Amino acid sequence: MSGPGSVLWGVGCYDDGARRVPWEISHEEIQRAMGAAKTELEQLGIGAGSRVLFCSMLSEAGHFWPLMIGAMLAGAQQSCADANAGEATRVAMFTRLIDFDAVFGVTPALLDGLDELGVTYAEVFGRVRIVGARPGAYERLVEAGLAPHHFVLAGPAVALAREPGGPARADTREWRFDVDGDVVCVTSLRPRATTFERARTAVRGEIVDGGIVPSAWKEQ
Amino acid sequence: MNLPPPDSPYFSPEETMPRERLEELQLELLLDLLPYAYEHAPVIREAWDAAGVTPREIKTLDDFRERVPFVDKDALRRFRDDRGDPFGGLCAIPPAELTAINSTSGTTGDPTLVPEKWGAGGTPAVITRDFWGMGVRPGDHVALVLFTFRGPIYGLFQGLGTVPVLFDFDPSEMARFCELSRRYRPTALYNFGSVLVHAVRDACERFGIDPVDVFSSYKGVVFAGEPLGPRARALAQEWGVQLFEHTSVGDVTAAFECTMHDGLHFWEDTAFVECVEPDGRTPVADGERGELVATTLFNRTAPLVRYRSDDIVRVTRRPCGCGRTHARMWPIGRKGDEVVVQGRSVLPVDLWAAVESIDACAMGLFQVVRSSRETDVLRLRVGYASAWEGKLDVVADEVRGAVEGATGLVPEVELVPDARLLRLGPPHKIPRVARR
C-alpha cells in the first residue's frame, strides 16, 4: 500500500534496551520486507489454507505489517490481537474457534493474561503448529512442554527461527547482527529512511550461524 | 485514490448529495444486497425464513422497515454455538476466500469473529472523509494511538498520503506521544480517551512540557469508545484541543463529529440506519431516543442486515451547518447497561461525572455490578489512583456522596486500583456493567 506523494510509510518504534526509539520507515523498505516475509513464511510451510495469528502492539506495525502482507501474499489468512495481558481473552477465543497454523509474537504479558484467565498454555497453543514466542515467553512455553520458535524483535529487525530452539534469523540482505558483550546489535545493509550501525537492542543473547539465540529477557 | 483540491471542505461529492437522491441510492444498494445476503449468509436466511419473508417482497424502504426481521449479537453467538460456525452464520463467501479474520471489541462479552476480504473494492472511504473534513491533508503526520485487533487501520491514513506516527493505546505511551508530537507536529490524533488525557497531563507535569505546545499543530483530536468525562474534557479545552467524538455504527460503519460539533455524521451511502424503540420495532421520531439498527450497503463478506446494536442513540436527518446531508447521531449508552434501582433507571453515563469528580477517581473508571437488571441496591466497583492507597475510606465516602448527588441513590462502593479495571478493556473502553 503506497500513499500518494509520501516517502515515509510511517514512524514506528523499537526498544534499544534503555528506551523506546522512534523509527522512520519508508514505503520502499516496507515493500522489500513484504517480499522477504512471504519467502520466509513459505519456507515455514505457510501458504494457501494456512491461518496465522499476529500478536503485536500498534507501535510495532513497522515490524508486523510486512509479515501480515507476506502471509497474505503466501495465500494465508490472518488475524490480529494486541500482545498484552488484556488481550489474552481474545487470543484464547481465536485459538478456540479457529485452527491456526502459526501464532507469531507471543509475549510474557500475554502469558500473564492467560495465567489470570486460568487457561493453560497447552489449551491455547497446543494445536498450533508454529508458536513464535518472544524472549521471556519462549522459556515459559518450553517449561509448559511446548516447542516454540524464537521470535525476536531485535531493534528494527524481525528475526524468526526456522525450527523450535533454532536461532532467530532475519533477512541477511537487510540486516546483520553482532553482539556487544551479550547485547545484540543490529546493522542495516541497504538504504533506509533510518540507518542503523551496530545499534544496540533490548535483546541479549549470542549470534549462532548469523541468527539470534536469546539468552535472557529484560523486563521493560 | 483521487484527491479533491486541498481547499475543498469535502472529500467526496457524496457527502453533500441531496437527501432524495441519497435515499434513492440507499434503496438501489439495498435491493442489490438483500438477495445476496439472504442467499449467502446463513444467519440472515434463518432469520428471514423464520419471519416468513423473502427478498422478492422487499421493493421499497417502507417494505424493508415493516417486514425485514432483526438480528442481534446474541443471534450470531447462538448460531455460532449451535451450528459450530465460528462466524455465527454471517460469512457470505467461501471461508477459503477470506484474507483476514478479526474480531469485535468484546466489551459486551466474548468477542465475535469478523470475516474480511481485503482488496475486495467498493468500500467508500469512510474515515478518510472525516479526517479530510477536520483539515488533514496529504503530507501531514497523523498520530495513531490504537490497538491492533481491528486490523491495519493505518492503511487508510497512508492511502490519504499522510504519515502515521504509531503509538500503543496505553497511558505509558503518553510521554513518547508528547515528545513526538513536538518533533513531527501531527495535524490529527486518532484516538484519545479520558485515561490518556490524564496520562498526558501527568507526563507533561513530570517532564516540564507545556501541553498547549504538544497540541499546537493538531486540527482535530478524535476520541472514541467511551464518553469523555467533564474533567478530561476541561483539560483538553485548556490545552486548546478541538475534540471530535467518534463511534462505531452497529459494527457496520463509523460516525464522526464534523466541525459543527452538533452530532456525529454517519455516511448513509455505506449503511441504512434506523432508530427504533428499544424493546420494539416501531421507529422513534427524528431526534428521539431509541436503539440503533444498522444494515450494511456494501459489505458482501459479512452482510449485517437490520442489526440491533444495543446502542441507545438519538438520530436526526435535519440539515447540518457543515453542508453535509448525511444523518447525525448522539450516542447515549448501551441498552444492556441499564440497571433499574428501586424503580429508577440508571445508565453508566448518569454516573460518569460524579465518579470522575473525585480526585482519586479522575480517570472515570467504574463498573456497575449487578446480578439482574432490576435491583434494590446500586453497587459500584470504582477505580482509584495508586497515590490514594492510604485514604480509601475517605475516597469511598466521597464517591458515595457524589453518586447520591447525581442519582439520589446511595451506592455500595468497592474500590479497586485503576490498573485492575484498565486490564479489562479492549483497551479504549472497559465493560461498564459486570455480573455480580
CSV table of C-alpha atoms in Angstrom, one decimal, chain B residues 147-314:
chain,number,residue,atom,x,y,z
B,147,PHE,CA,-5.0,-1.2,19.3
B,148,THR,CA,-4.4,-3.8,16.6
B,149,PHE,CA,-7.4,-6.1,16.9
B,150,ARG,CA,-9.4,-4.2,14.2
B,151,GLY,CA,-6.7,-4.8,11.7
B,152,PRO,CA,-4.4,-2.4,9.9
B,153,ILE,CA,-6.4,0.9,10.1
B,154,TYR,CA,-3.2,2.8,9.4
B,155,GLY,CA,-3.6,1.9,5.8
B,156,LEU,CA,-6.5,4.3,5.5
B,157,PHE,CA,-4.2,7.1,6.6
B,158,GLN,CA,-1.4,6.1,4.2
B,159,GLY,CA,-3.9,6.0,1.4
B,160,LEU,CA,-4.6,9.6,2.1
B,161,GLY,CA,-0.9,10.4,1.8
B,162,THR,CA,-0.4,11.1,5.5
B,163,VAL,CA,2.4,9.6,7.6
B,164,PRO,CA,1.1,7.7,10.6
B,165,VAL,CA,3.1,8.1,13.8
B,166,LEU,CA,2.3,4.9,15.7
B,167,PHE,CA,1.6,4.6,19.4
B,168,ASP,CA,0.0,1.9,21.6
B,169,PHE,CA,-3.2,2.8,23.3
B,170,ASP,CA,-1.5,2.8,26.7
B,171,PRO,CA,-1.1,5.5,29.3
B,172,SER,CA,2.7,4.7,29.5
B,173,GLU,CA,3.0,5.8,25.8
B,174,MET,CA,2.0,9.4,26.5
B,175,ALA,CA,5.4,10.7,27.4
B,176,ARG,CA,6.6,9.5,24.0
B,177,PHE,CA,3.4,10.9,22.4
B,178,CYS,CA,4.3,14.4,23.8
B,179,GLU,CA,7.9,14.1,22.6
B,180,LEU,CA,7.0,13.0,19.0
B,181,SER,CA,4.1,15.5,18.8
B,182,ARG,CA,6.6,18.3,19.2
B,183,ARG,CA,9.0,16.6,16.7
B,184,TYR,CA,6.6,15.7,13.9
B,185,ARG,CA,3.8,18.2,14.6
B,186,PRO,CA,0.9,15.9,13.5
B,187,THR,CA,-2.4,17.5,12.5
B,188,ALA,CA,-4.7,14.8,13.9
B,189,LEU,CA,-4.8,12.3,16.7
B,190,TYR,CA,-6.8,9.1,16.4
B,191,ASN,CA,-7.8,8.0,19.1
B,192,PHE,CA,-8.0,9.6,22.5
B,193,GLY,CA,-9.8,8.8,25.8
B,194,SER,CA,-10.1,10.0,29.4
B,195,VAL,CA,-7.4,7.7,30.6
B,196,LEU,CA,-4.9,9.1,28.0
B,197,VAL,CA,-5.9,12.7,28.7
B,198,HIS,CA,-4.9,12.2,32.3
B,199,ALA,CA,-1.7,10.4,31.3
B,200,VAL,CA,-0.7,13.3,29.0
B,201,ARG,CA,-1.3,15.7,31.9
B,202,ASP,CA,1.0,13.5,34.2
B,203,ALA,CA,3.7,13.2,31.5
B,204,CYS,CA,3.7,17.0,30.9
B,205,GLU,CA,4.0,17.7,34.7
B,206,ARG,CA,6.8,15.1,35.1
B,207,PHE,CA,8.9,16.3,32.2
B,208,GLY,CA,8.1,20.0,32.3
B,209,ILE,CA,6.3,20.1,28.9
B,210,ASP,CA,3.7,22.6,28.0
B,211,PRO,CA,0.6,20.6,26.8
B,212,VAL,CA,-0.5,23.6,24.8
B,213,ASP,CA,2.7,23.3,22.8
B,214,VAL,CA,2.2,19.5,22.5
B,215,PHE,CA,-1.2,20.0,20.8
B,216,SER,CA,-0.4,23.2,18.9
B,217,SER,CA,-0.3,21.6,15.5
B,218,TYR,CA,-3.4,19.4,15.9
B,219,LYS,CA,-6.5,20.4,13.9
B,220,GLY,CA,-8.5,17.5,15.4
B,221,VAL,CA,-8.3,15.1,18.2
B,222,VAL,CA,-10.7,12.2,18.0
B,223,PHE,CA,-11.9,10.3,21.0
B,224,ALA,CA,-14.0,7.1,20.9
B,225,GLY,CA,-15.0,4.1,22.8
B,226,GLU,CA,-16.5,5.9,25.8
B,227,PRO,CA,-17.7,9.5,26.5
B,228,LEU,CA,-15.0,11.9,27.6
B,229,GLY,CA,-15.9,12.9,31.2
B,230,PRO,CA,-16.2,16.6,32.1
B,231,ARG,CA,-12.8,16.7,33.9
B,232,ALA,CA,-10.9,15.2,30.9
B,233,ARG,CA,-12.8,17.5,28.5
B,234,ALA,CA,-11.9,20.5,30.6
B,235,LEU,CA,-8.3,19.6,30.5
B,236,ALA,CA,-8.4,19.2,26.7
B,237,GLN,CA,-10.1,22.5,26.3
B,238,GLU,CA,-7.5,24.2,28.5
B,239,TRP,CA,-4.9,22.8,26.1
B,240,GLY,CA,-6.6,24.3,23.1
B,241,VAL,CA,-7.6,20.9,21.7
B,242,GLN,CA,-10.5,20.7,19.2
B,243,LEU,CA,-12.2,17.4,20.1
B,244,PHE,CA,-14.2,15.2,17.7
B,245,GLU,CA,-16.3,12.4,19.0
B,246,HIS,CA,-16.3,9.1,17.0
B,247,THR,CA,-18.2,5.9,17.4
B,248,SER,CA,-19.0,2.6,15.6
B,249,VAL,CA,-22.4,2.4,14.0
B,250,GLY,CA,-23.6,-1.1,14.8
B,251,ASP,CA,-20.4,-2.7,13.6
B,252,VAL,CA,-21.4,-1.7,10.1
B,253,THR,CA,-19.8,1.7,9.6
B,254,ALA,CA,-18.4,4.6,11.6
B,255,ALA,CA,-19.6,8.1,12.7
B,256,PHE,CA,-17.6,11.2,13.5
B,257,GLU,CA,-18.4,14.7,14.5
B,258,CYS,CA,-17.8,17.4,11.9
B,259,THR,CA,-16.5,20.9,12.7
B,260,MET,CA,-20.0,22.0,13.8
B,261,HIS,CA,-19.8,19.6,16.8
B,262,ASP,CA,-23.5,19.0,16.7
B,263,GLY,CA,-23.9,15.2,16.4
B,264,LEU,CA,-21.9,12.5,14.7
B,265,HIS,CA,-22.4,12.0,10.9
B,266,PHE,CA,-22.6,8.5,9.6
B,267,TRP,CA,-22.3,8.0,5.9
B,268,GLU,CA,-25.6,6.9,4.6
B,269,ASP,CA,-24.2,5.6,1.3
B,270,THR,CA,-22.4,3.0,3.4
B,271,ALA,CA,-25.3,2.0,5.8
B,272,PHE,CA,-29.0,2.2,6.2
B,273,VAL,CA,-29.5,3.2,9.8
B,274,GLU,CA,-32.8,3.2,11.8
B,275,CYS,CA,-33.6,4.3,15.3
B,276,VAL,CA,-36.4,2.1,16.9
B,277,GLU,CA,-38.0,1.6,20.2
B,278,PRO,CA,-35.5,-0.3,22.4
B,279,ASP,CA,-38.0,-3.0,23.2
B,280,GLY,CA,-39.9,-3.0,20.0
B,281,ARG,CA,-39.7,-2.4,16.2
B,282,THR,CA,-41.5,0.9,15.9
B,283,PRO,CA,-39.3,3.8,14.6
B,284,VAL,CA,-38.9,6.6,17.0
B,285,ALA,CA,-39.4,10.2,15.9
B,286,ASP,CA,-36.5,12.2,14.5
B,287,GLY,CA,-34.2,13.3,17.4
B,288,GLU,CA,-35.9,10.9,19.9
B,289,ARG,CA,-34.0,8.3,22.0
B,290,GLY,CA,-34.1,4.8,20.5
B,291,GLU,CA,-31.9,1.8,19.7
B,292,LEU,CA,-29.6,2.0,16.7
B,293,VAL,CA,-30.3,-0.6,14.0
B,294,ALA,CA,-27.8,-0.8,11.1
B,295,THR,CA,-27.7,-2.5,7.7
B,296,THR,CA,-24.6,-2.5,5.5
B,297,LEU,CA,-25.0,-1.3,2.0
B,298,PHE,CA,-21.6,-2.5,0.7
B,299,ASN,CA,-20.1,-5.4,2.8
B,300,ARG,CA,-20.5,-8.6,0.8
B,301,THR,CA,-18.2,-10.6,3.1
B,302,ALA,CA,-20.2,-10.2,6.3
B,303,PRO,CA,-23.5,-8.5,5.4
B,304,LEU,CA,-25.3,-7.5,8.6
B,305,VAL,CA,-28.9,-6.7,7.9
B,306,ARG,CA,-31.1,-4.9,10.4
B,307,TYR,CA,-28.6,-5.5,13.1
B,308,ARG,CA,-29.8,-4.3,16.6
B,309,SER,CA,-26.7,-2.7,18.0
B,310,ASP,CA,-27.8,-2.5,21.7
B,311,ASP,CA,-26.7,1.2,21.5
B,312,ILE,CA,-29.2,3.8,22.7
B,313,VAL,CA,-28.8,6.9,20.5
B,314,ARG,CA,-30.7,9.9,19.1
